[in-house]
Short mmCIF file of C-alpha atoms and ligand atoms in Angstrom, two decimals:
data_model
loop_
_atom_site.label_atom_id
_atom_site.label_comp_id
_atom_site.label_asym_id
_atom_site.label_seq_id
_atom_site.Cartn_x
_atom_site.Cartn_y
_atom_site.Cartn_z
CA MET A 134 -67.74 -64.02 13.21
CA ASN A 135 -71.33 -65.09 13.81
CA PHE A 136 -74.31 -63.44 12.15
CA SER A 137 -75.47 -61.28 15.07
CA LYS A 138 -71.97 -59.98 15.65
CA THR A 139 -71.59 -59.16 11.97
CA LEU A 140 -74.93 -57.37 12.02
CA SER A 141 -74.04 -55.32 15.07
CA VAL A 142 -70.70 -54.31 13.54
CA LEU A 143 -72.56 -53.29 10.41
CA ILE A 144 -75.14 -51.25 12.33
CA PHE A 145 -72.41 -49.65 14.39
CA SER A 146 -70.45 -48.70 11.26
CA VAL A 147 -73.50 -47.15 9.63
CA LEU A 148 -74.37 -45.18 12.77
CA PHE A 149 -70.78 -44.16 13.21
CA SER A 150 -70.48 -42.85 9.67
CA PHE A 151 -73.73 -40.88 9.97
CA ASN A 152 -72.67 -39.38 13.25
CA SER A 153 -69.16 -38.38 12.59
CA TYR A 154 -68.80 -37.97 8.85
CA ALA A 155 -69.68 -34.37 8.44
CA GLN A 156 -68.38 -33.39 5.07
CA GLY A 157 -68.06 -29.98 3.57
CA PHE A 158 -67.25 -28.70 0.14
CA ILE A 159 -66.22 -25.11 -0.15
CA ASP A 160 -66.23 -23.37 -3.51
CA GLY A 161 -68.00 -20.14 -2.74
CA ASN A 162 -71.12 -22.14 -2.02
CA TYR A 163 -71.02 -24.42 0.94
CA LYS A 164 -72.68 -27.72 0.32
CA GLU A 165 -73.17 -30.19 3.07
CA GLU A 166 -73.50 -33.83 2.13
CA LYS A 167 -76.96 -33.78 3.67
CA SER A 168 -77.92 -31.69 0.65
CA GLU A 169 -78.88 -28.29 2.05
CA THR A 170 -76.88 -25.44 0.57
CA LYS A 171 -75.70 -22.80 3.02
CA ALA A 172 -74.27 -19.40 2.32
CA VAL A 173 -70.58 -19.74 2.82
CA SER A 174 -69.02 -17.38 5.34
CA PHE A 175 -65.54 -17.80 3.97
CA THR A 176 -64.30 -15.12 1.64
CA GLN A 177 -60.88 -15.14 0.02
CA TYR A 178 -58.47 -12.62 1.49
CA LYS A 179 -55.26 -10.95 0.43
CA VAL A 180 -52.02 -12.17 1.96
CA GLU A 181 -49.25 -9.58 2.01
CA ASP A 182 -45.55 -10.31 1.64
CA ILE A 183 -43.59 -10.69 4.86
CA ALA A 184 -39.82 -10.36 4.62
CA GLU A 185 -37.83 -13.19 6.12
CA TYR A 186 -36.36 -12.36 9.53
CA THR A 187 -32.63 -11.90 8.99
CA GLY A 188 -31.60 -10.43 12.36
CA LYS A 189 -28.96 -12.26 14.32
CA ASN A 190 -30.43 -11.36 17.68
CA THR A 191 -31.82 -14.30 19.66
CA LYS A 192 -33.29 -12.12 22.38
CA ALA A 193 -36.88 -10.97 21.90
CA LYS A 194 -38.19 -7.71 23.31
CA ASN A 195 -41.76 -8.72 22.56
CA ILE A 196 -43.50 -12.08 22.21
CA ILE A 197 -46.81 -12.54 20.43
CA LEU A 198 -48.12 -16.06 21.02
CA LEU A 199 -51.10 -17.06 18.89
CA ILE A 200 -53.01 -20.20 19.88
CA GLY A 201 -55.54 -21.75 17.54
CA ASP A 202 -57.61 -23.82 19.93
CA GLY A 203 -58.04 -27.32 18.46
CA MET A 204 -56.02 -26.41 15.35
CA GLY A 205 -54.22 -29.37 13.84
CA SER A 206 -52.19 -29.45 10.60
CA SER A 207 -55.24 -30.37 8.51
CA HIS A 208 -57.20 -27.41 9.91
CA VAL A 209 -54.33 -25.17 8.82
CA PHE A 210 -54.09 -26.68 5.36
CA ALA A 211 -57.86 -26.55 4.84
CA ALA A 212 -57.71 -22.78 5.31
CA ILE A 213 -54.65 -22.52 3.04
CA ALA A 214 -56.45 -24.45 0.28
CA ALA A 215 -59.69 -22.49 0.73
CA ASN A 216 -57.71 -19.27 0.24
CA ASN A 217 -56.24 -20.53 -3.06
CA GLY A 218 -52.99 -21.59 -1.45
CA LYS A 219 -52.24 -18.24 0.18
CA SER A 220 -51.84 -17.80 3.91
CA TYR A 221 -49.71 -16.23 6.60
CA PHE A 222 -49.03 -19.69 8.04
CA GLN A 223 -46.61 -20.15 5.13
CA LYS A 224 -44.49 -17.12 6.03
CA PHE A 225 -42.67 -19.01 8.78
CA ASN A 226 -39.30 -20.63 8.15
CA ASN A 227 -39.06 -22.21 11.58
CA THR A 228 -41.58 -24.92 12.36
CA GLY A 229 -41.97 -27.74 14.83
CA PHE A 230 -44.44 -30.08 16.42
CA SER A 231 -45.79 -29.97 19.96
CA LYS A 232 -46.84 -33.13 21.80
CA THR A 233 -49.97 -32.31 23.74
CA GLN A 234 -50.48 -35.12 26.29
CA SER A 235 -51.45 -33.90 29.78
CA ALA A 236 -50.45 -35.35 33.17
CA SER A 237 -53.76 -37.15 33.50
CA SER A 238 -54.69 -38.00 29.96
CA PHE A 239 -53.31 -38.91 26.55
CA VAL A 240 -55.85 -36.46 25.17
CA THR A 241 -55.62 -33.06 26.82
CA ASP A 242 -58.31 -30.49 27.48
CA SER A 243 -57.71 -26.79 26.95
CA GLY A 244 -57.06 -26.17 30.66
CA ALA A 245 -54.09 -28.53 30.85
CA GLY A 246 -53.06 -27.62 27.29
CA GLY A 247 -53.04 -23.90 28.09
CA THR A 248 -51.33 -24.47 31.44
CA ALA A 249 -48.52 -26.46 29.77
CA ILE A 250 -47.73 -23.61 27.39
CA ALA A 251 -48.30 -20.88 30.00
CA THR A 252 -46.34 -22.44 32.89
CA GLY A 253 -44.13 -25.26 31.55
CA HIS A 254 -45.94 -27.82 33.69
CA SER A 255 -48.00 -30.80 32.64
CA VAL A 256 -51.06 -30.81 34.86
CA LYS A 257 -54.24 -32.85 34.95
CA ASN A 258 -57.14 -32.03 32.66
CA GLY A 259 -59.56 -29.40 33.92
CA VAL A 260 -57.24 -27.22 36.00
CA ILE A 261 -55.98 -23.70 35.32
CA SER A 262 -52.28 -23.13 36.13
CA VAL A 263 -52.20 -24.81 39.55
CA ASP A 264 -50.13 -27.74 40.81
CA GLU A 265 -51.25 -30.90 42.61
CA ASN A 266 -51.88 -28.89 45.83
CA ASN A 267 -53.83 -26.26 43.93
CA ALA A 268 -50.94 -23.85 44.46
CA PRO A 269 -50.48 -21.35 41.63
CA LEU A 270 -47.91 -22.09 38.92
CA LYS A 271 -46.35 -18.88 37.69
CA THR A 272 -47.29 -18.10 34.10
CA ILE A 273 -45.20 -16.54 31.33
CA LEU A 274 -47.59 -13.57 31.43
CA GLU A 275 -46.99 -13.07 35.16
CA ILE A 276 -43.23 -13.43 34.71
CA ALA A 277 -43.39 -10.84 31.92
CA GLU A 278 -45.31 -8.54 34.32
CA ASP A 279 -42.61 -9.04 36.98
CA ASN A 280 -40.06 -7.98 34.38
CA ASN A 281 -41.91 -4.74 33.64
CA LYS A 282 -43.28 -5.83 30.31
CA ALA A 283 -46.80 -4.92 29.23
CA THR A 284 -49.10 -7.95 29.01
CA GLY A 285 -52.34 -8.86 27.32
CA VAL A 286 -54.71 -11.57 26.12
CA VAL A 287 -57.18 -11.49 23.26
CA ALA A 288 -59.69 -14.27 22.60
CA THR A 289 -62.80 -15.05 20.60
CA SER A 290 -64.31 -16.62 23.71
CA THR A 291 -64.96 -15.35 27.21
CA VAL A 292 -61.67 -14.10 28.65
CA THR A 293 -62.35 -16.44 31.57
CA HIS A 294 -62.37 -19.49 29.27
CA ALA A 295 -59.62 -22.10 29.73
CA THR A 296 -57.03 -20.85 27.22
CA PRO A 297 -56.83 -17.15 28.16
CA ALA A 298 -57.46 -18.07 31.83
CA SER A 299 -54.36 -20.32 31.85
CA PHE A 300 -52.16 -17.26 31.32
CA VAL A 301 -53.87 -14.96 33.83
CA ALA A 302 -55.61 -17.03 36.51
CA HIS A 303 -55.14 -20.00 38.83
CA ASN A 304 -57.93 -22.36 39.69
CA LYS A 305 -58.48 -26.01 40.46
CA ASN A 306 -61.50 -25.99 38.13
CA ARG A 307 -61.66 -24.28 34.74
CA LYS A 308 -65.41 -23.80 35.20
CA ASN A 309 -65.04 -21.44 38.19
CA TYR A 310 -65.47 -18.50 35.84
CA GLU A 311 -66.29 -15.90 38.49
CA GLU A 312 -63.19 -16.78 40.56
CA ILE A 313 -61.15 -16.71 37.36
CA ALA A 314 -62.58 -13.25 36.56
CA SER A 315 -61.42 -12.03 40.01
CA ASP A 316 -57.87 -13.11 39.17
CA PHE A 317 -57.81 -10.62 36.29
CA LEU A 318 -57.92 -7.78 38.83
CA THR A 319 -54.87 -8.98 40.75
CA SER A 320 -52.85 -10.18 37.76
CA GLY A 321 -51.53 -6.78 36.69
CA ILE A 322 -52.53 -7.58 33.10
CA ASP A 323 -52.66 -4.44 30.93
CA LEU A 324 -55.13 -5.47 28.26
CA PHE A 325 -57.74 -8.13 27.72
CA ILE A 326 -60.29 -8.33 24.94
CA GLY A 327 -62.91 -11.05 24.59
CA SER A 328 -66.35 -11.69 26.03
CA GLY A 329 -67.68 -12.80 29.43
CA LYS A 330 -68.85 -9.49 30.89
CA SER A 331 -71.38 -11.34 33.08
CA HIS A 332 -68.55 -13.10 34.94
CA PHE A 333 -67.44 -9.63 36.05
CA ASP A 334 -70.69 -7.86 36.84
CA ASP A 335 -73.44 -10.48 37.31
CA ARG A 336 -71.87 -12.52 40.07
CA LYS A 337 -73.01 -14.64 42.98
CA ASP A 338 -70.98 -12.46 45.36
CA LYS A 339 -72.66 -9.30 43.94
CA GLN A 340 -69.29 -7.65 43.38
CA ASN A 341 -69.08 -5.39 40.35
CA LEU A 342 -65.62 -6.07 38.95
CA ILE A 343 -66.20 -3.69 36.04
CA LYS A 344 -66.39 -0.81 38.56
CA GLU A 345 -63.23 -2.11 40.22
CA LEU A 346 -61.45 -2.33 36.88
CA GLU A 347 -62.50 1.25 36.17
CA ASN A 348 -61.12 2.34 39.57
CA LYS A 349 -57.86 0.65 38.69
CA GLY A 350 -57.63 2.79 35.56
CA TYR A 351 -58.81 0.35 32.91
CA GLU A 352 -60.58 1.71 29.87
CA ILE A 353 -63.74 -0.41 29.67
CA VAL A 354 -64.85 -1.42 26.18
CA LEU A 355 -68.23 -3.13 25.88
CA ASP A 356 -68.97 -2.64 22.18
CA LYS A 357 -67.04 -4.45 19.46
CA ASN A 358 -67.39 -1.41 17.21
CA ASN A 359 -65.33 0.62 19.67
CA ILE A 360 -62.20 -1.55 19.57
CA SER A 361 -60.46 0.76 17.11
CA LYS A 362 -61.31 3.82 19.25
CA ILE A 363 -59.43 2.55 22.33
CA LYS A 364 -57.11 5.26 23.65
CA GLY A 365 -55.90 3.99 27.04
CA ASP A 366 -52.89 1.92 27.96
CA LYS A 367 -54.92 -0.33 30.29
CA VAL A 368 -57.87 -1.94 28.58
CA ALA A 369 -60.69 -4.29 29.68
CA GLY A 370 -62.63 -5.32 26.59
CA LEU A 371 -65.71 -7.38 27.50
CA LEU A 372 -67.65 -7.30 24.27
CA PHE A 373 -70.53 -9.63 25.10
CA ASP A 374 -72.16 -10.94 28.29
CA GLU A 375 -71.43 -14.55 27.45
CA SER A 376 -70.48 -16.05 24.11
CA ILE A 377 -68.97 -13.84 21.44
CA GLY A 378 -70.70 -15.79 18.64
CA ARG A 379 -69.40 -17.59 15.59
CA TYR A 380 -67.66 -15.56 12.86
CA LYS A 381 -70.79 -15.35 10.68
CA LYS A 382 -72.57 -13.58 13.53
CA ARG A 383 -69.83 -11.56 15.19
CA GLY A 384 -67.86 -10.49 12.11
CA GLU A 385 -64.20 -9.55 12.18
CA ILE A 386 -63.11 -9.06 15.81
CA LEU A 387 -59.83 -10.91 16.19
CA VAL A 388 -58.02 -8.77 13.60
CA PRO A 389 -58.99 -5.31 14.92
CA ALA A 390 -58.42 -6.58 18.49
CA THR A 391 -54.95 -7.84 17.51
CA ILE A 392 -54.02 -4.56 15.84
CA LYS A 393 -55.22 -2.55 18.85
CA ALA A 394 -53.64 -4.87 21.42
CA ILE A 395 -50.24 -4.56 19.73
CA GLU A 396 -50.62 -0.76 19.52
CA VAL A 397 -51.56 -0.47 23.22
CA LEU A 398 -48.90 -2.84 24.59
CA ASN A 399 -46.16 -1.46 22.35
CA LYS A 400 -46.38 1.85 24.23
CA ASN A 401 -44.30 0.18 26.94
CA ASN A 402 -40.58 0.73 26.28
CA ASN A 403 -39.71 -2.54 28.05
CA GLY A 404 -41.63 -4.66 25.56
CA PHE A 405 -44.67 -6.89 25.90
CA PHE A 406 -46.15 -10.37 26.02
CA LEU A 407 -49.41 -10.90 24.16
CA MET A 408 -51.44 -14.11 23.79
CA ILE A 409 -54.07 -14.17 21.05
CA GLU A 410 -56.48 -17.07 20.79
CA GLY A 411 -58.63 -18.24 17.90
CA SER A 412 -60.96 -19.87 20.40
CA GLN A 413 -63.72 -21.17 18.17
CA ILE A 414 -61.66 -23.29 15.78
CA ASP A 415 -62.15 -25.82 18.57
CA TRP A 416 -65.89 -25.28 18.92
CA ALA A 417 -66.59 -25.53 15.19
CA SER A 418 -64.51 -28.73 15.18
CA HIS A 419 -66.46 -30.21 18.10
CA GLU A 420 -69.55 -29.59 15.98
CA ASN A 421 -67.85 -31.11 12.92
CA ASN A 422 -68.75 -27.95 11.04
CA VAL A 423 -66.19 -27.69 8.23
CA ASP A 424 -67.44 -24.32 6.97
CA ASP A 425 -67.30 -22.63 10.38
CA MET A 426 -63.97 -24.27 11.21
CA ILE A 427 -62.29 -22.97 8.04
CA THR A 428 -63.78 -19.51 8.59
CA GLU A 429 -62.41 -19.41 12.14
CA VAL A 430 -58.95 -20.59 11.01
CA ALA A 431 -58.98 -17.97 8.24
CA GLU A 432 -59.72 -15.14 10.68
CA PHE A 433 -56.99 -16.50 12.97
CA ASP A 434 -54.58 -16.51 9.99
CA ARG A 435 -55.36 -12.84 9.35
CA ALA A 436 -54.56 -12.12 13.01
CA VAL A 437 -51.29 -14.02 12.52
CA GLY A 438 -50.72 -11.70 9.53
CA GLU A 439 -51.12 -8.61 11.73
CA ALA A 440 -48.64 -10.03 14.25
CA LEU A 441 -46.16 -10.76 11.45
CA LYS A 442 -46.53 -7.31 9.88
CA PHE A 443 -45.72 -5.74 13.24
CA ALA A 444 -42.81 -8.14 13.85
CA GLU A 445 -41.38 -7.48 10.40
CA LYS A 446 -41.28 -3.74 11.08
CA ASP A 447 -40.20 -4.04 14.70
CA GLY A 448 -37.38 -6.57 14.30
CA ASN A 449 -37.38 -7.46 18.01
CA THR A 450 -40.61 -9.43 18.18
CA LEU A 451 -40.92 -13.20 18.32
CA VAL A 452 -44.18 -14.51 16.84
CA ILE A 453 -45.21 -18.06 17.78
CA VAL A 454 -48.27 -19.79 16.37
CA THR A 455 -49.45 -23.10 17.76
CA ALA A 456 -52.42 -25.03 19.16
CA ASP A 457 -53.21 -26.57 22.53
CA HIS A 458 -54.44 -29.80 20.89
CA GLU A 459 -56.21 -31.03 17.79
CA THR A 460 -60.01 -31.28 17.73
CA GLY A 461 -62.17 -33.51 15.56
CA GLY A 462 -59.53 -35.70 13.94
CA PHE A 463 -59.95 -33.59 10.83
CA ILE A 464 -58.74 -35.04 7.53
CA ILE A 465 -58.70 -33.63 4.04
CA ASN A 466 -60.14 -36.11 1.57
CA ASP A 467 -59.84 -34.02 -1.57
CA GLY A 468 -59.73 -30.48 -2.82
CA SER A 469 -58.42 -27.98 -5.33
CA ILE A 470 -56.04 -25.12 -4.57
CA GLU A 471 -57.00 -23.40 -7.85
CA LYS A 472 -60.70 -23.49 -7.09
CA GLY A 473 -60.19 -22.94 -3.35
CA THR A 474 -62.18 -26.05 -2.57
CA ILE A 475 -61.75 -28.62 0.10
CA LYS A 476 -63.49 -31.82 0.96
CA GLY A 477 -62.83 -32.60 4.56
CA SER A 478 -64.22 -34.92 7.15
CA PHE A 479 -64.06 -35.20 10.90
CA ASN A 480 -63.39 -38.45 12.71
CA THR A 481 -64.66 -37.54 16.17
CA THR A 482 -66.46 -34.77 18.03
CA HIS A 483 -63.73 -34.80 20.70
CA HIS A 484 -60.14 -33.67 21.03
CA THR A 485 -57.44 -36.00 19.73
CA GLY A 486 -53.91 -36.87 20.89
CA THR A 487 -52.00 -36.01 17.71
CA MET A 488 -49.11 -33.55 17.56
CA VAL A 489 -49.91 -29.97 16.62
CA PRO A 490 -47.82 -27.59 14.49
CA VAL A 491 -45.67 -24.78 15.89
CA PHE A 492 -44.62 -21.85 13.69
CA ALA A 493 -42.08 -19.25 14.77
CA TYR A 494 -40.74 -15.97 13.31
CA GLY A 495 -38.22 -13.49 14.65
CA PRO A 496 -35.48 -13.52 17.29
CA GLY A 497 -35.22 -16.96 18.92
CA ALA A 498 -37.44 -18.62 16.28
CA GLU A 499 -34.89 -21.35 15.45
CA SER A 500 -35.36 -22.88 18.89
CA PHE A 501 -38.91 -23.85 17.93
CA ASN A 502 -37.75 -26.30 15.25
CA GLY A 503 -38.14 -29.98 16.11
CA VAL A 504 -40.54 -32.20 18.02
CA TYR A 505 -41.07 -31.55 21.72
CA LYS A 506 -43.55 -31.57 24.56
CA ASN A 507 -45.94 -28.61 24.80
CA THR A 508 -44.31 -27.57 28.11
CA LYS A 509 -41.10 -26.77 26.21
CA ILE A 510 -42.82 -23.84 24.52
CA PHE A 511 -42.85 -22.06 27.90
CA TYR A 512 -39.09 -22.54 28.37
CA LYS A 513 -38.36 -21.51 24.80
CA MET A 514 -40.28 -18.27 25.45
CA LEU A 515 -38.34 -17.71 28.70
CA ASP A 516 -35.10 -18.20 26.76
CA ALA A 517 -36.19 -15.77 24.06
CA PHE A 518 -37.01 -13.15 26.71
CA GLU A 519 -33.78 -14.11 28.53
CA PHE A 520 -35.71 -14.45 31.78
CA ASP A 521 -33.81 -16.60 34.23
CA VAL A 522 -36.38 -18.48 36.28
CA ASN A 523 -37.01 -22.17 36.93
CA VAL A 524 -33.76 -22.93 35.17
CA ALA A 525 -33.34 -26.19 37.10
CA LYS A 526 -36.37 -27.57 35.30
CA LYS A 527 -35.26 -26.45 31.91
CA ASP A 528 -33.65 -29.68 30.73
CA ASN A 529 -36.33 -31.90 32.13
CA GLU A 530 -38.45 -33.21 29.27
CA GLU A 531 -41.26 -34.29 31.56
CA VAL A 532 -42.11 -31.57 34.05
CA ILE A 533 -45.15 -33.48 35.17
CA VAL A 534 -47.10 -32.51 38.23
CA LYS A 535 -48.07 -35.69 40.05
CA PHE A 536 -51.68 -35.87 41.13
MG1 MG B 716 -59.65 -22.17 24.19
ZN1 ZN B 717 -62.45 -28.37 22.84
#
């Protein structure tokens, strides 16, 4: 290696380590390597006991699917360590890994990642539950609707963002937020809570979809403090115009929204399908912000706890926890369970191609053990509901839409 090449490698390495080595140390006081001390937003929380599911039934009346956007195994363990080794993630006896590659890319985006789980089809990055001809691919939420189940999505992003959109909408471009918002009105969905009000009432076409939702009998909730006061059985929760804000700013929303969503949807005697997303685990990871990432995972874990508490009592509810992909190439360099500290570092500001964990509890949970493509999660949910659609594709490992 000649001198100039050696020098450029050296410069590159130094730049690279400055750019991507965001390190955090959490011990009640967050200290970034760059020296400034920030107030830590993470506070330890109580984790209640959850009895093991002992029922023999493999059919689920209800499914609660929780997606931590960008949440890899290290994200999960960082939150476990920060909470002194306690978490709801550890209440699952059935675990697997999901391979997240999309039809167009080794590294998926959240559109293709959400579509795979929602429809059982690998599609190209950037699309929302459509095939190569932009024809809609039926989602698990729509199939649940067809089977007279109540349906809902909850997210800590706009409801029109890729992950919730994949379950409710169909679009060739995940950024067509106003078109995606329109799909909520025709979807038959019973409850949605997130942000993105402006995509419904500040639109290029001047339509006021909030009025239309009201006419269709939805209870409109625009204030996060009113989540617990929701009375209706059809709910449109649009808590902010655009972004919902990071945990430090917004406070606890996912947990009260999860509790309320379960309460509302459980009024239906035929059961329900509910997707809950911890949306900003991904965003904090893109920013390589360890403190925010752990705080987002911790809130998501508490939402998982609410799902498990309901499932434990109900006995007919399958709870699945997974991610659409990993973000940031997060690794844990050191830490202490006793002190609740973690030293972690990110390797990239992008998504990565690694497998992500799958946790399952309740009737049908055993089928989530193993290593499989993300599309399989859709078919496993169909099996658990005992819905008989697309059976011909069931044994096909690669249901890839060709583009
Ligand atoms: Mg998302
Ligand atoms: Zn992302």
